[in-house]
Tab-separated table of C-alpha atoms in Angstrom:
chain	number	residue	atom	x	y	z
A	1	MET	CA	-29.872	-51.399	6.643
A	2	ARG	CA	-26.727	-49.023	5.954
A	3	ALA	CA	-23.556	-51.139	4.765
A	4	ARG	CA	-20.741	-49.612	6.330
A	5	THR	CA	-22.201	-46.092	6.450
A	6	THR	CA	-19.605	-43.261	7.153
A	7	ILE	CA	-20.760	-40.036	7.667
A	8	THR	CA	-17.480	-38.543	8.589
A	9	ALA	CA	-18.002	-35.275	6.216
A	10	LEU	CA	-21.525	-34.846	7.354
A	11	LEU	CA	-20.320	-34.920	10.680
A	12	ALA	CA	-17.422	-32.140	10.290
A	13	ALA	CA	-20.041	-30.063	8.559
A	14	THR	CA	-22.302	-30.165	11.574
A	15	MET	CA	-19.726	-29.341	14.111
A	16	LEU	CA	-18.951	-25.910	11.770
A	17	LEU	CA	-22.841	-25.411	11.849
A	18	GLY	CA	-22.984	-26.256	15.291
A	19	GLY	CA	-20.248	-23.708	16.402
A	20	ALA	CA	-22.120	-21.249	14.119
A	21	SER	CA	-25.351	-21.519	15.997
A	22	SER	CA	-23.861	-21.243	19.351
A	23	ALA	CA	-22.280	-18.175	18.924
A	24	SER	CA	-25.751	-16.643	18.647
A	25	ALA	CA	-27.832	-18.627	20.772
A	26	GLN	CA	-29.739	-16.555	23.902
A	27	VAL	CA	-31.462	-18.133	26.700
A	28	ARG	CA	-33.559	-16.785	28.888
A	29	PRO	CA	-34.394	-18.672	32.091
A	30	LEU	CA	-38.123	-18.381	32.885
A	31	PRO	CA	-39.869	-18.811	36.441
A	32	GLY	CA	-41.277	-21.456	37.607
A	33	ASP	CA	-41.246	-24.658	39.895
A	34	THR	CA	-40.979	-27.518	37.508
A	35	LEU	CA	-38.012	-29.283	35.860
A	36	GLU	CA	-39.266	-29.016	32.487
A	37	PHE	CA	-37.151	-28.967	29.790
A	38	HIS	CA	-38.555	-28.034	26.423
A	39	TYR	CA	-38.608	-26.185	22.665
A	40	GLU	CA	-40.901	-23.425	21.938
A	41	GLY	CA	-40.674	-22.962	18.146
A	42	ARG	CA	-42.958	-22.851	14.761
A	43	ARG	CA	-43.591	-26.593	14.872
A	44	SER	CA	-43.590	-26.770	11.075
A	45	VAL	CA	-44.121	-30.388	9.824
A	46	TRP	CA	-43.053	-29.303	6.200
A	47	MET	CA	-39.513	-28.103	7.963
A	48	ALA	CA	-38.898	-31.057	10.020
A	49	LEU	CA	-39.931	-33.461	7.175
A	50	GLY	CA	-37.728	-31.463	4.922
A	51	GLN	CA	-34.834	-32.051	7.053
A	52	VAL	CA	-35.239	-35.447	7.884
A	53	THR	CA	-35.180	-36.056	4.112
A	54	ALA	CA	-32.134	-33.964	3.398
A	55	MET	CA	-30.058	-35.702	6.075
A	56	ASN	CA	-31.026	-39.036	4.437
A	57	GLY	CA	-30.195	-37.432	1.071
A	58	LEU	CA	-26.726	-36.421	2.172
A	59	VAL	CA	-26.020	-39.984	3.678
A	60	TRP	CA	-26.930	-41.828	0.733
A	61	GLY	CA	-25.048	-39.145	-1.400
A	62	PHE	CA	-21.773	-39.591	0.268
A	63	ASP	CA	-22.242	-43.231	0.490
A	64	TYR	CA	-22.940	-43.425	-3.276
A	65	LEU	CA	-19.904	-41.476	-4.244
A	66	VAL	CA	-17.421	-42.979	-1.833
A	67	GLN	CA	-18.485	-46.590	-1.743
A	68	ARG	CA	-20.030	-47.392	-5.092
A	69	LYS	CA	-22.219	-50.275	-3.966
A	70	GLU	CA	-25.065	-51.612	-5.733
A	71	VAL	CA	-27.409	-51.326	-2.574
A	72	PHE	CA	-27.013	-47.413	-3.119
A	73	GLU	CA	-28.152	-47.623	-6.751
A	74	ILE	CA	-31.654	-46.240	-6.531
A	75	SER	CA	-34.151	-45.607	-8.996
A	76	GLY	CA	-37.642	-45.132	-9.403
A	77	ARG	CA	-38.170	-49.005	-10.131
A	78	THR	CA	-36.286	-49.890	-6.896
A	79	PHE	CA	-38.778	-47.150	-4.871
A	80	ALA	CA	-41.930	-48.997	-6.388
A	81	THR	CA	-40.021	-52.516	-5.712
A	82	ASN	CA	-39.507	-51.627	-2.214
A	83	LEU	CA	-42.831	-50.286	-1.412
A	84	GLY	CA	-44.059	-54.080	-2.049
A	85	ARG	CA	-41.570	-55.486	0.187
A	86	VAL	CA	-41.771	-56.401	4.324
A	87	PRO	CA	-39.120	-55.822	6.647
A	88	GLU	CA	-36.292	-58.553	7.661
A	89	TRP	CA	-33.431	-58.979	9.711
A	90	ASP	CA	-30.456	-57.689	7.779
A	91	THR	CA	-26.633	-58.591	7.834
A	92	ASN	CA	-24.696	-55.528	8.371
A	93	THR	CA	-21.741	-55.425	10.916
A	94	PHE	CA	-22.519	-54.898	14.434
A	95	GLY	CA	-20.945	-50.971	14.658
A	96	THR	CA	-23.426	-50.018	12.120
A	97	ASN	CA	-26.549	-51.582	13.235
A	98	GLN	CA	-26.077	-51.017	16.771
A	99	LEU	CA	-24.201	-47.145	16.867
A	100	MET	CA	-24.272	-45.522	13.529
A	101	HIS	CA	-28.249	-46.170	13.105
A	102	PRO	CA	-28.850	-44.904	16.452
A	103	TYR	CA	-26.729	-41.796	15.890
A	104	ASN	CA	-28.355	-40.995	12.924
A	105	GLY	CA	-31.921	-41.511	14.526
A	106	ALA	CA	-30.651	-38.862	17.149
A	107	MET	CA	-30.402	-36.606	14.128
A	108	PHE	CA	-33.458	-36.917	13.002
A	109	TYR	CA	-34.769	-36.429	16.632
A	110	GLY	CA	-32.734	-33.524	17.411
A	111	ALA	CA	-34.075	-31.556	13.922
A	112	ALA	CA	-37.420	-32.270	14.981
A	113	ARG	CA	-37.031	-30.944	18.631
A	114	ALA	CA	-35.307	-28.109	17.384
A	115	GLU	CA	-38.418	-27.627	15.512
A	116	GLY	CA	-40.418	-27.368	18.873
A	117	PHE	CA	-41.978	-30.575	18.375
A	118	SER	CA	-42.563	-32.884	21.803
A	119	PRO	CA	-40.476	-35.803	22.545
A	120	LEU	CA	-43.425	-38.053	20.917
A	121	ALA	CA	-43.927	-36.400	18.118
A	122	SER	CA	-40.058	-36.179	17.408
A	123	ALA	CA	-40.142	-39.813	18.084
A	124	ALA	CA	-42.534	-40.230	15.037
A	125	PHE	CA	-40.278	-38.108	12.514
A	126	THR	CA	-37.196	-40.305	13.636
A	127	LEU	CA	-39.353	-43.390	12.368
A	128	VAL	CA	-40.591	-41.583	9.262
A	129	GLY	CA	-36.804	-40.860	8.529
A	130	SER	CA	-35.482	-44.785	9.369
A	131	ALA	CA	-38.599	-45.802	7.218
A	132	GLN	CA	-37.439	-43.526	4.452
A	133	TRP	CA	-33.950	-44.944	4.220
A	134	GLU	CA	-35.113	-48.666	4.724
A	135	TRP	CA	-37.673	-48.073	1.787
A	136	LEU	CA	-36.702	-45.555	-0.325
A	137	TRP	CA	-32.765	-44.823	-0.200
A	138	GLU	CA	-31.496	-48.439	-0.785
A	139	THR	CA	-32.253	-50.986	-3.079
A	140	VAL	CA	-32.501	-54.173	-0.744
A	141	ASN	CA	-35.525	-55.144	1.782
A	142	PRO	CA	-36.216	-52.990	4.755
A	143	SER	CA	-34.715	-53.940	7.892
A	144	ALA	CA	-36.757	-54.690	10.856
A	145	ASN	CA	-33.636	-54.222	13.269
A	146	ASP	CA	-32.973	-50.842	11.665
A	147	LEU	CA	-36.077	-49.404	12.122
A	148	TYR	CA	-35.941	-50.413	15.760
A	149	MET	CA	-32.401	-49.234	16.505
A	150	THR	CA	-32.839	-45.891	14.798
A	151	THR	CA	-36.147	-45.047	16.226
A	152	LEU	CA	-35.460	-46.093	19.802
A	153	GLY	CA	-31.742	-45.344	19.828
A	154	GLY	CA	-32.648	-41.927	18.280
A	155	ILE	CA	-35.059	-41.150	21.000
A	156	THR	CA	-32.533	-42.047	23.721
A	157	LEU	CA	-29.406	-40.595	22.362
A	158	GLY	CA	-31.227	-37.369	20.803
A	159	GLU	CA	-32.730	-36.312	23.745
A	160	SER	CA	-29.991	-37.004	26.101
A	161	LEU	CA	-27.013	-35.508	23.674
A	162	GLY	CA	-29.708	-32.804	23.072
A	163	ARG	CA	-29.637	-31.658	26.633
A	164	LEU	CA	-26.248	-31.836	27.165
A	165	SER	CA	-25.774	-29.876	24.080
A	166	ALA	CA	-27.982	-27.241	25.377
A	167	GLY	CA	-26.334	-26.800	28.716
A	168	ILE	CA	-22.808	-26.240	26.463
A	169	ARG	CA	-24.546	-23.323	24.552
A	170	GLN	CA	-26.002	-21.853	27.796
A	171	SER	CA	-22.423	-21.950	29.650
A	172	ARG	CA	-20.524	-21.398	26.349
A	173	SER	CA	-17.364	-19.379	26.857
A	174	GLY	CA	-15.403	-16.801	24.534
A	175	GLY	CA	-12.449	-17.144	22.574
A	176	LEU	CA	-10.962	-20.668	21.472
A	177	VAL	CA	-12.563	-22.555	24.466
A	178	GLY	CA	-16.058	-21.244	23.060
A	179	ILE	CA	-15.431	-22.578	19.404
A	180	GLY	CA	-14.344	-25.916	21.055
A	181	GLN	CA	-17.650	-25.913	23.058
A	182	GLY	CA	-19.275	-24.782	20.081
A	183	LEU	CA	-17.932	-27.697	17.863
A	184	LEU	CA	-18.817	-30.332	20.688
A	185	ALA	CA	-22.493	-28.949	20.975
A	186	GLY	CA	-22.495	-29.354	16.966
A	187	LEU	CA	-21.149	-33.038	17.234
A	188	LEU	CA	-23.682	-34.103	20.067
A	189	ASP	CA	-26.703	-32.820	18.636
A	190	PRO	CA	-26.108	-32.510	14.656
A	191	GLY	CA	-29.777	-32.199	14.052
A	192	GLY	CA	-30.515	-29.560	16.369
A	193	SER	CA	-27.757	-27.528	15.398
A	194	ILE	CA	-28.122	-27.956	11.661
A	195	ASN	CA	-31.782	-26.972	12.376
A	196	ARG	CA	-30.490	-23.563	14.418
A	197	GLY	CA	-27.395	-23.089	12.524
A	198	VAL	CA	-28.852	-22.635	8.938
A	199	LEU	CA	-32.835	-22.671	9.476
A	200	GLY	CA	-33.227	-20.383	12.148
A	201	GLY	CA	-34.590	-23.102	14.712
A	202	THR	CA	-35.494	-22.628	18.488
A	203	THR	CA	-32.989	-23.074	21.554
A	204	PRO	CA	-34.260	-25.440	24.271
A	205	ARG	CA	-35.643	-23.215	27.318
A	206	GLU	CA	-35.382	-24.552	31.053
A	207	PHE	CA	-37.640	-23.510	33.960
A	208	LEU	CA	-34.769	-24.688	36.292
A	209	ARG	CA	-31.461	-25.399	34.914
A	210	PRO	CA	-30.753	-29.136	36.118
A	211	SER	CA	-27.185	-30.186	37.952
A	212	ILE	CA	-24.980	-31.780	35.502
A	213	ALA	CA	-22.010	-33.755	36.948
A	214	ASN	CA	-19.209	-35.110	35.075
A	215	ARG	CA	-16.186	-36.943	35.673
A	216	VAL	CA	-13.193	-37.669	32.594
A	217	MET	CA	-10.887	-40.473	33.426
A	218	ILE	CA	-7.608	-41.144	31.341
A	219	GLY	CA	-4.857	-43.799	31.835
A	220	GLY	CA	-4.495	-47.487	30.729
A	221	SER	CA	-5.612	-50.939	30.892
A	222	THR	CA	-4.410	-54.395	30.773
A	223	THR	CA	-6.417	-57.467	29.882
A	224	SER	CA	-5.156	-60.027	32.531
A	225	GLY	CA	-6.581	-63.016	31.173
A	226	ILE	CA	-8.929	-64.204	28.466
A	227	GLU	CA	-10.314	-67.810	28.554
A	228	THR	CA	-12.234	-69.100	25.365
A	229	ARG	CA	-13.767	-72.646	25.461
A	230	GLY	CA	-15.070	-74.108	22.097
A	231	PRO	CA	-14.188	-75.907	19.254
A	232	ASN	CA	-11.161	-74.111	17.093
A	233	GLN	CA	-10.766	-71.102	19.653
A	234	PRO	CA	-7.133	-70.682	20.951
A	235	PRO	CA	-6.749	-68.008	23.910
A	236	THR	CA	-6.734	-64.893	22.817
A	237	SER	CA	-3.398	-62.926	23.936
A	238	ALA	CA	-3.549	-60.079	26.556
A	239	GLY	CA	-2.420	-56.322	25.854
A	240	MET	CA	-2.152	-52.870	27.319
A	241	ARG	CA	-4.535	-50.036	25.963
A	242	GLY	CA	-4.850	-46.427	26.677
A	243	LEU	CA	-8.299	-45.349	27.640
A	244	PHE	CA	-10.523	-42.224	27.702
A	245	ARG	CA	-13.597	-42.756	29.938
A	246	LEU	CA	-16.731	-39.899	30.239
A	247	GLU	CA	-18.993	-40.081	32.981
A	248	ILE	CA	-22.011	-37.812	33.442
A	249	GLU	CA	-24.891	-37.898	35.777
A	250	TYR	CA	-27.903	-35.162	34.669
A	251	GLY	CA	-30.065	-33.879	37.082
A	252	ASP	CA	-31.603	-35.555	40.268
A	253	ARG	CA	-33.299	-38.750	40.599
A	254	PHE	CA	-34.056	-37.782	43.885
A	255	SER	CA	-35.664	-34.496	43.840
A	256	SER	CA	-38.820	-33.592	45.390
A	257	ARG	CA	-40.309	-32.447	41.854
A	258	LYS	CA	-40.091	-35.981	40.478
A	259	PRO	CA	-38.193	-36.006	37.209
A	260	SER	CA	-40.133	-36.519	33.847
A	261	PHE	CA	-38.922	-37.529	30.631
A	262	PHE	CA	-34.981	-37.624	30.702
A	263	ASP	CA	-34.894	-34.905	33.270
A	264	ALA	CA	-32.632	-37.335	35.052
A	265	PHE	CA	-30.325	-39.529	33.382
A	266	GLU	CA	-26.464	-41.199	33.178
A	267	LEU	CA	-24.066	-41.273	30.452
A	268	ASP	CA	-20.995	-43.484	30.386
A	269	PHE	CA	-18.977	-43.190	27.178
A	270	GLN	CA	-15.031	-45.157	26.995
A	271	PHE	CA	-13.083	-45.152	24.139
A	272	SER	CA	-9.453	-47.140	23.950
A	273	GLY	CA	-6.748	-48.055	21.745
A	274	GLY	CA	-3.905	-49.818	21.065
A	275	SER	CA	-1.360	-52.115	19.131
A	276	ASN	CA	-4.632	-53.885	17.908
A	277	GLY	CA	-6.373	-50.816	16.866
A	278	ALA	CA	-9.295	-48.401	18.594
A	279	GLY	CA	-12.565	-47.560	18.937
A	280	ILE	CA	-15.468	-46.947	21.273
A	281	ASP	CA	-15.714	-49.870	24.033
A	282	GLU	CA	-18.922	-48.223	25.786
A	283	LEU	CA	-22.023	-46.125	25.218
A	284	ARG	CA	-24.659	-46.481	27.935
A	285	VAL	CA	-27.487	-43.851	28.751
A	286	SER	CA	-30.102	-44.486	31.162
A	287	GLY	CA	-32.780	-41.925	31.152
A	288	VAL	CA	-35.982	-41.527	33.303
A	289	LEU	CA	-39.433	-41.829	31.302
A	290	VAL	CA	-41.965	-42.029	34.216
A	291	SER	CA	-41.051	-41.485	38.034
A	292	GLY	CA	-42.790	-43.951	40.602
A	293	PRO	CA	-43.315	-43.394	44.290
A	294	GLN	CA	-40.530	-41.816	46.289
A	295	ASP	CA	-40.109	-42.285	50.044
A	296	ARG	CA	-37.949	-40.587	52.812
A	297	PHE	CA	-37.288	-42.162	56.064
A	298	GLY	CA	-34.616	-40.866	58.288
A	299	GLN	CA	-31.576	-39.934	56.607
A	300	GLY	CA	-32.327	-42.445	53.577
A	301	GLN	CA	-34.662	-41.591	50.173
A	302	SER	CA	-35.866	-44.004	47.994
A	303	ALA	CA	-37.289	-43.715	44.363
A	304	THR	CA	-38.694	-46.036	41.511
A	305	TYR	CA	-38.651	-45.558	38.031
A	306	LEU	CA	-39.415	-46.618	34.351
A	307	ASP	CA	-36.415	-45.985	32.419
A	308	GLN	CA	-35.431	-46.428	28.708
A	309	GLU	CA	-31.774	-47.430	28.249
A	310	PHE	CA	-29.151	-47.661	25.286
A	311	GLU	CA	-26.424	-49.978	25.406
A	312	TYR	CA	-23.553	-50.633	23.177
A	313	SER	CA	-21.012	-52.418	24.410
A	314	ARG	CA	-17.479	-54.164	23.140
A	315	ASN	CA	-14.985	-55.768	25.276
A	316	PRO	CA	-13.168	-59.443	24.364
A	317	ALA	CA	-15.785	-61.952	25.894
A	318	TYR	CA	-18.443	-60.406	23.720
A	319	SER	CA	-20.221	-57.565	21.745
A	320	PHE	CA	-23.845	-56.268	23.056
A	321	GLY	CA	-26.230	-53.857	21.814
A	322	THR	CA	-29.620	-53.198	22.721
A	323	GLN	CA	-32.556	-50.972	23.490
A	324	SER	CA	-34.255	-51.922	27.178
A	325	PHE	CA	-36.701	-50.838	29.412
A	326	ASN	CA	-35.971	-50.870	32.998
A	327	ALA	CA	-37.945	-50.964	36.022
A	328	SER	CA	-35.469	-49.404	38.220
A	329	TYR	CA	-35.248	-49.002	42.158
A	330	ARG	CA	-32.522	-46.078	43.791
A	331	TYR	CA	-31.636	-45.838	47.177
A	332	ARG	CA	-29.439	-43.110	49.067
A	333	TYR	CA	-28.353	-42.434	52.385
A	334	GLU	CA	-26.664	-39.684	53.766
A	335	THR	CA	-25.178	-39.798	57.186
A	336	ARG	CA	-25.660	-36.764	59.907
A	337	SER	CA	-22.817	-35.236	59.253
A	338	GLY	CA	-23.308	-35.064	55.676
A	339	GLN	CA	-19.520	-36.514	55.074
A	340	TRP	CA	-20.725	-39.723	53.717
A	341	GLU	CA	-23.548	-41.167	51.054
A	342	LEU	CA	-24.199	-44.593	50.205
A	343	GLY	CA	-26.053	-45.255	46.863
A	344	ALA	CA	-27.546	-48.520	45.343
A	345	ARG	CA	-29.488	-49.278	42.230
A	346	LEU	CA	-31.473	-52.367	41.076
A	347	ASP	CA	-33.085	-52.782	37.556
A	348	ALA	CA	-35.075	-55.299	36.058
A	349	ARG	CA	-34.701	-54.977	32.201
A	350	ALA	CA	-37.459	-56.010	29.521
A	351	ILE	CA	-34.747	-56.304	26.518
A	352	PRO	CA	-37.279	-56.337	23.091
A	353	LEU	CA	-34.356	-56.639	20.780
A	354	ALA	CA	-30.509	-57.368	21.523
A	355	GLY	CA	-27.794	-58.013	19.100
A	356	VAL	CA	-24.989	-60.165	20.786
A	357	SER	CA	-21.788	-61.534	19.115
A	358	SER	CA	-21.792	-65.426	18.046
A	359	GLU	CA	-19.181	-67.555	16.448
A	360	HIS	CA	-22.024	-69.528	14.520
A	361	ALA	CA	-23.664	-66.496	13.163
A	362	ASN	CA	-21.827	-66.325	9.943
A	363	GLY	CA	-22.181	-70.128	8.999
A	364	GLU	CA	-25.635	-70.230	9.590
A	365	LEU	CA	-26.892	-67.118	8.189
A	366	ALA	CA	-25.167	-68.548	5.054
A	367	ARG	CA	-26.357	-72.114	5.199
A	368	LYS	CA	-29.974	-70.370	5.368
A	369	GLY	CA	-29.328	-68.233	2.501
A	370	ILE	CA	-29.897	-65.183	4.431
A	371	SER	CA	-28.017	-61.750	3.306
A	372	SER	CA	-29.266	-57.953	3.124
A	373	GLU	CA	-26.641	-57.550	0.479
A	374	PRO	CA	-27.274	-57.901	-3.384
A	375	SER	CA	-23.927	-59.147	-3.779
A	376	GLY	CA	-24.520	-61.669	-1.320
A	377	GLU	CA	-21.728	-60.729	1.522
A	378	ILE	CA	-22.553	-61.254	5.210
A	379	ASP	CA	-20.744	-58.977	7.436
A	380	ARG	CA	-22.761	-60.536	10.988
A	381	ASP	CA	-20.946	-61.879	13.580
A	382	TYR	CA	-23.737	-61.787	16.240
A	383	ASP	CA	-27.243	-62.946	16.384
A	384	TYR	CA	-30.235	-60.894	17.033
A	385	GLY	CA	-32.736	-62.083	19.784
A	386	SER	CA	-34.969	-60.744	22.913
A	387	GLY	CA	-34.682	-61.617	26.484
A	388	VAL	CA	-34.346	-60.166	30.147
A	389	GLY	CA	-32.001	-58.850	32.436
A	390	ALA	CA	-30.878	-57.293	35.780
A	391	GLN	CA	-28.096	-54.749	37.294
A	392	VAL	CA	-27.246	-54.302	40.774
A	393	ALA	CA	-24.728	-51.346	41.716
A	394	GLY	CA	-23.941	-49.630	45.156
A	395	SER	CA	-21.551	-46.709	45.777
A	396	VAL	CA	-20.058	-44.937	48.619
A	397	ARG	CA	-19.084	-41.162	48.104
A	398	ARG	CA	-17.514	-39.039	50.943
A	399	LEU	CA	-17.729	-35.183	50.614
A	400	GLY	CA	-19.725	-35.769	47.324
A	401	ARG	CA	-16.770	-37.437	45.794
A	402	GLU	CA	-16.890	-41.146	44.931
A	403	VAL	CA	-14.671	-43.646	46.845
A	404	LEU	CA	-16.107	-47.051	45.638
A	405	ARG	CA	-18.701	-48.551	43.229
A	406	VAL	CA	-19.314	-51.957	42.807
A	407	SER	CA	-21.588	-53.273	39.905
A	408	TYR	CA	-23.184	-56.443	38.502
A	409	GLY	CA	-25.096	-57.008	35.656
A	410	THR	CA	-26.601	-60.218	33.662
A	411	SER	CA	-28.599	-60.558	30.361
A	412	TRP	CA	-29.845	-63.558	28.876
A	413	ILE	CA	-30.928	-63.721	25.102
A	414	ARG	CA	-32.892	-66.417	23.119
A	415	THR	CA	-31.909	-65.850	19.659
A	416	PHE	CA	-34.334	-65.411	16.651
A	417	SER	CA	-31.957	-64.368	13.795
A	418	GLY	CA	-28.922	-65.939	13.499
A	419	ALA	CA	-27.330	-69.272	14.942
A	420	ASP	CA	-30.312	-70.755	16.778
A	421	GLY	CA	-29.689	-70.819	20.574
A	422	SER	CA	-29.225	-68.404	23.659
A	423	HIS	CA	-26.517	-66.371	25.342
A	424	LEU	CA	-25.942	-65.434	29.030
A	425	LEU	CA	-23.944	-62.451	29.287
A	426	GLN	CA	-22.522	-61.171	32.763
A	427	GLU	CA	-20.242	-58.475	34.058
A	428	ILE	CA	-18.736	-57.679	37.193
A	429	ARG	CA	-17.095	-54.169	37.742
A	430	VAL	CA	-14.920	-52.924	41.001
A	431	ARG	CA	-13.517	-49.656	41.359
A	432	GLY	CA	-12.104	-47.781	43.681
A	433	THR	CA	-10.763	-43.741	43.740
A	434	LEU	CA	-8.666	-41.914	45.943
A	435	PRO	CA	-9.482	-38.149	45.825
A	436	ILE	CA	-6.607	-35.678	46.006
A	437	ALA	CA	-7.613	-32.014	45.735
A	438	ARG	CA	-9.767	-29.881	43.303
A	439	GLY	CA	-11.363	-32.604	41.475
A	440	TRP	CA	-8.181	-34.269	40.839
A	441	ALA	CA	-8.466	-38.129	41.958
A	442	LEU	CA	-6.528	-41.654	41.012
A	443	SER	CA	-8.532	-44.450	40.406
A	444	ALA	CA	-7.789	-48.274	39.944
A	445	GLY	CA	-10.546	-50.605	38.770
A	446	TRP	CA	-11.461	-54.233	37.978
A	447	GLU	CA	-13.812	-55.868	35.950
A	448	MET	CA	-14.515	-59.178	34.159
A	449	GLN	CA	-17.333	-60.470	31.516
A	450	THR	CA	-18.142	-63.796	30.745
A	451	ARG	CA	-20.705	-65.321	27.840
A	452	ASP	CA	-21.895	-68.753	27.659
A	453	SER	CA	-23.465	-69.364	24.548
A	454	GLN	CA	-25.589	-72.808	24.172
A	455	TYR	CA	-26.546	-73.705	20.738
A	456	ASP	CA	-29.792	-75.895	19.540
A	457	ASP	CA	-27.434	-77.984	16.977
A	458	LEU	CA	-23.812	-76.698	17.477
A	459	ALA	CA	-21.173	-76.765	19.564
A	460	ALA	CA	-21.587	-74.529	22.829
A	461	MET	CA	-19.154	-71.761	23.142
A	462	SER	CA	-17.727	-69.579	25.850
A	463	ARG	CA	-15.595	-66.718	26.722
A	464	THR	CA	-14.473	-64.969	29.797
A	465	SER	CA	-12.104	-61.809	29.901
A	466	SER	CA	-10.787	-59.688	32.899
A	467	SER	CA	-8.914	-56.644	33.047
A	468	PHE	CA	-7.293	-54.009	35.418
A	469	SER	CA	-7.166	-50.374	34.731
A	470	LEU	CA	-5.271	-47.575	36.340
A	471	SER	CA	-6.616	-43.714	35.716
A	472	ALA	CA	-6.547	-40.316	36.698
A	473	SER	CA	-9.607	-38.418	36.622
A	474	TYR	CA	-11.114	-34.985	37.221
A	475	GLY	CA	-14.669	-34.214	37.705
A	476	ALA	CA	-17.328	-33.252	40.165
A	477	PHE	CA	-18.162	-36.474	41.672
């Protein structure tokens, strides 16, 4: 558990190192007929373990010097005490637990991958790094949710962002643009960048470079309505916000060479700001773990996968963060002229652990005497639980450019830490896009999110929000 961990200084150093490492990276394409993406390196256990330990030490040092909290006043006695403790559910903030910990896990994962280790071995180093922090670098009980989110989130973010970082390095330009690309590559894959920039680690090599399609959207959104039902919950005022959105499609899920571990994934990122503050609204990554049967009939193609998905979402109706495993069915139909393409997606989600916003969480944790801080402070306005979910989406493209996208998703979570009860989340999104020329387009979208929270012994809560957005976009789809 990392109370309000700030790693700005570490990220700044990482970006510089990433730029330095990108300048000298030489990537030699290899012949072959597989989509395999891999690292070849020294595979030193001690180098990887040393980097993981050093990263934890740097973050701890920054936290200790800046925050001066009792939780970071470690010693030999706290080490010995913690080794006899079992993990519990902590009470840190949503952003710390659901976003910062997975990003820190991605640093551990990237360092191990840059040493040449396989995804499975790199996942083991990620778990070791998380366990190190929980048992050795803080004075409080280890956190079960941090072990889960840091490790699984580290795998999903580490592998996907590491591949994007490698793609940036391979296509890097010169001059100021090249410097910017190097800094971005370092931010996406800090662990791997430190390894390559300082310790002479390896650069990933691909047998076949995958396609990477992206779209950047800049615009504004307005919350057209927020409705809250429950005790002492007045309606929240609507407001205008500027937004920046990035969507990436990596690899081809319908390739005749079936994609394996993260050879294909989708990434959605959104940042917005307004009069009431700015921050990350959404980060979702869904990547292939294993490919199932594929079929082709006429102009249509279908494929099945087992996906691993990371989700971090914050909107006026709810905050939701999870790592899920999805049974995914994809379908694509292209007209004979090649001008039009229809796409469909259906996912069934297994959600072992999720954090979801709850108005009663703080009060119930305080009543039960649960706090992960020596001071007794509780920063948790959300419940932990597990459950199931489903997603369905459809799209229409003309000449490779998307003109319509519709999606619906739902998740049901039963609480086991916080306010006893269950949460039902739903989201609908519709977006129409008018392509203009040379990658430019105008988009209009509408979305609605709802949360219905039913508690065993407390008043039920319900929250609904809807918003409308306009944006200009540039990209490949």
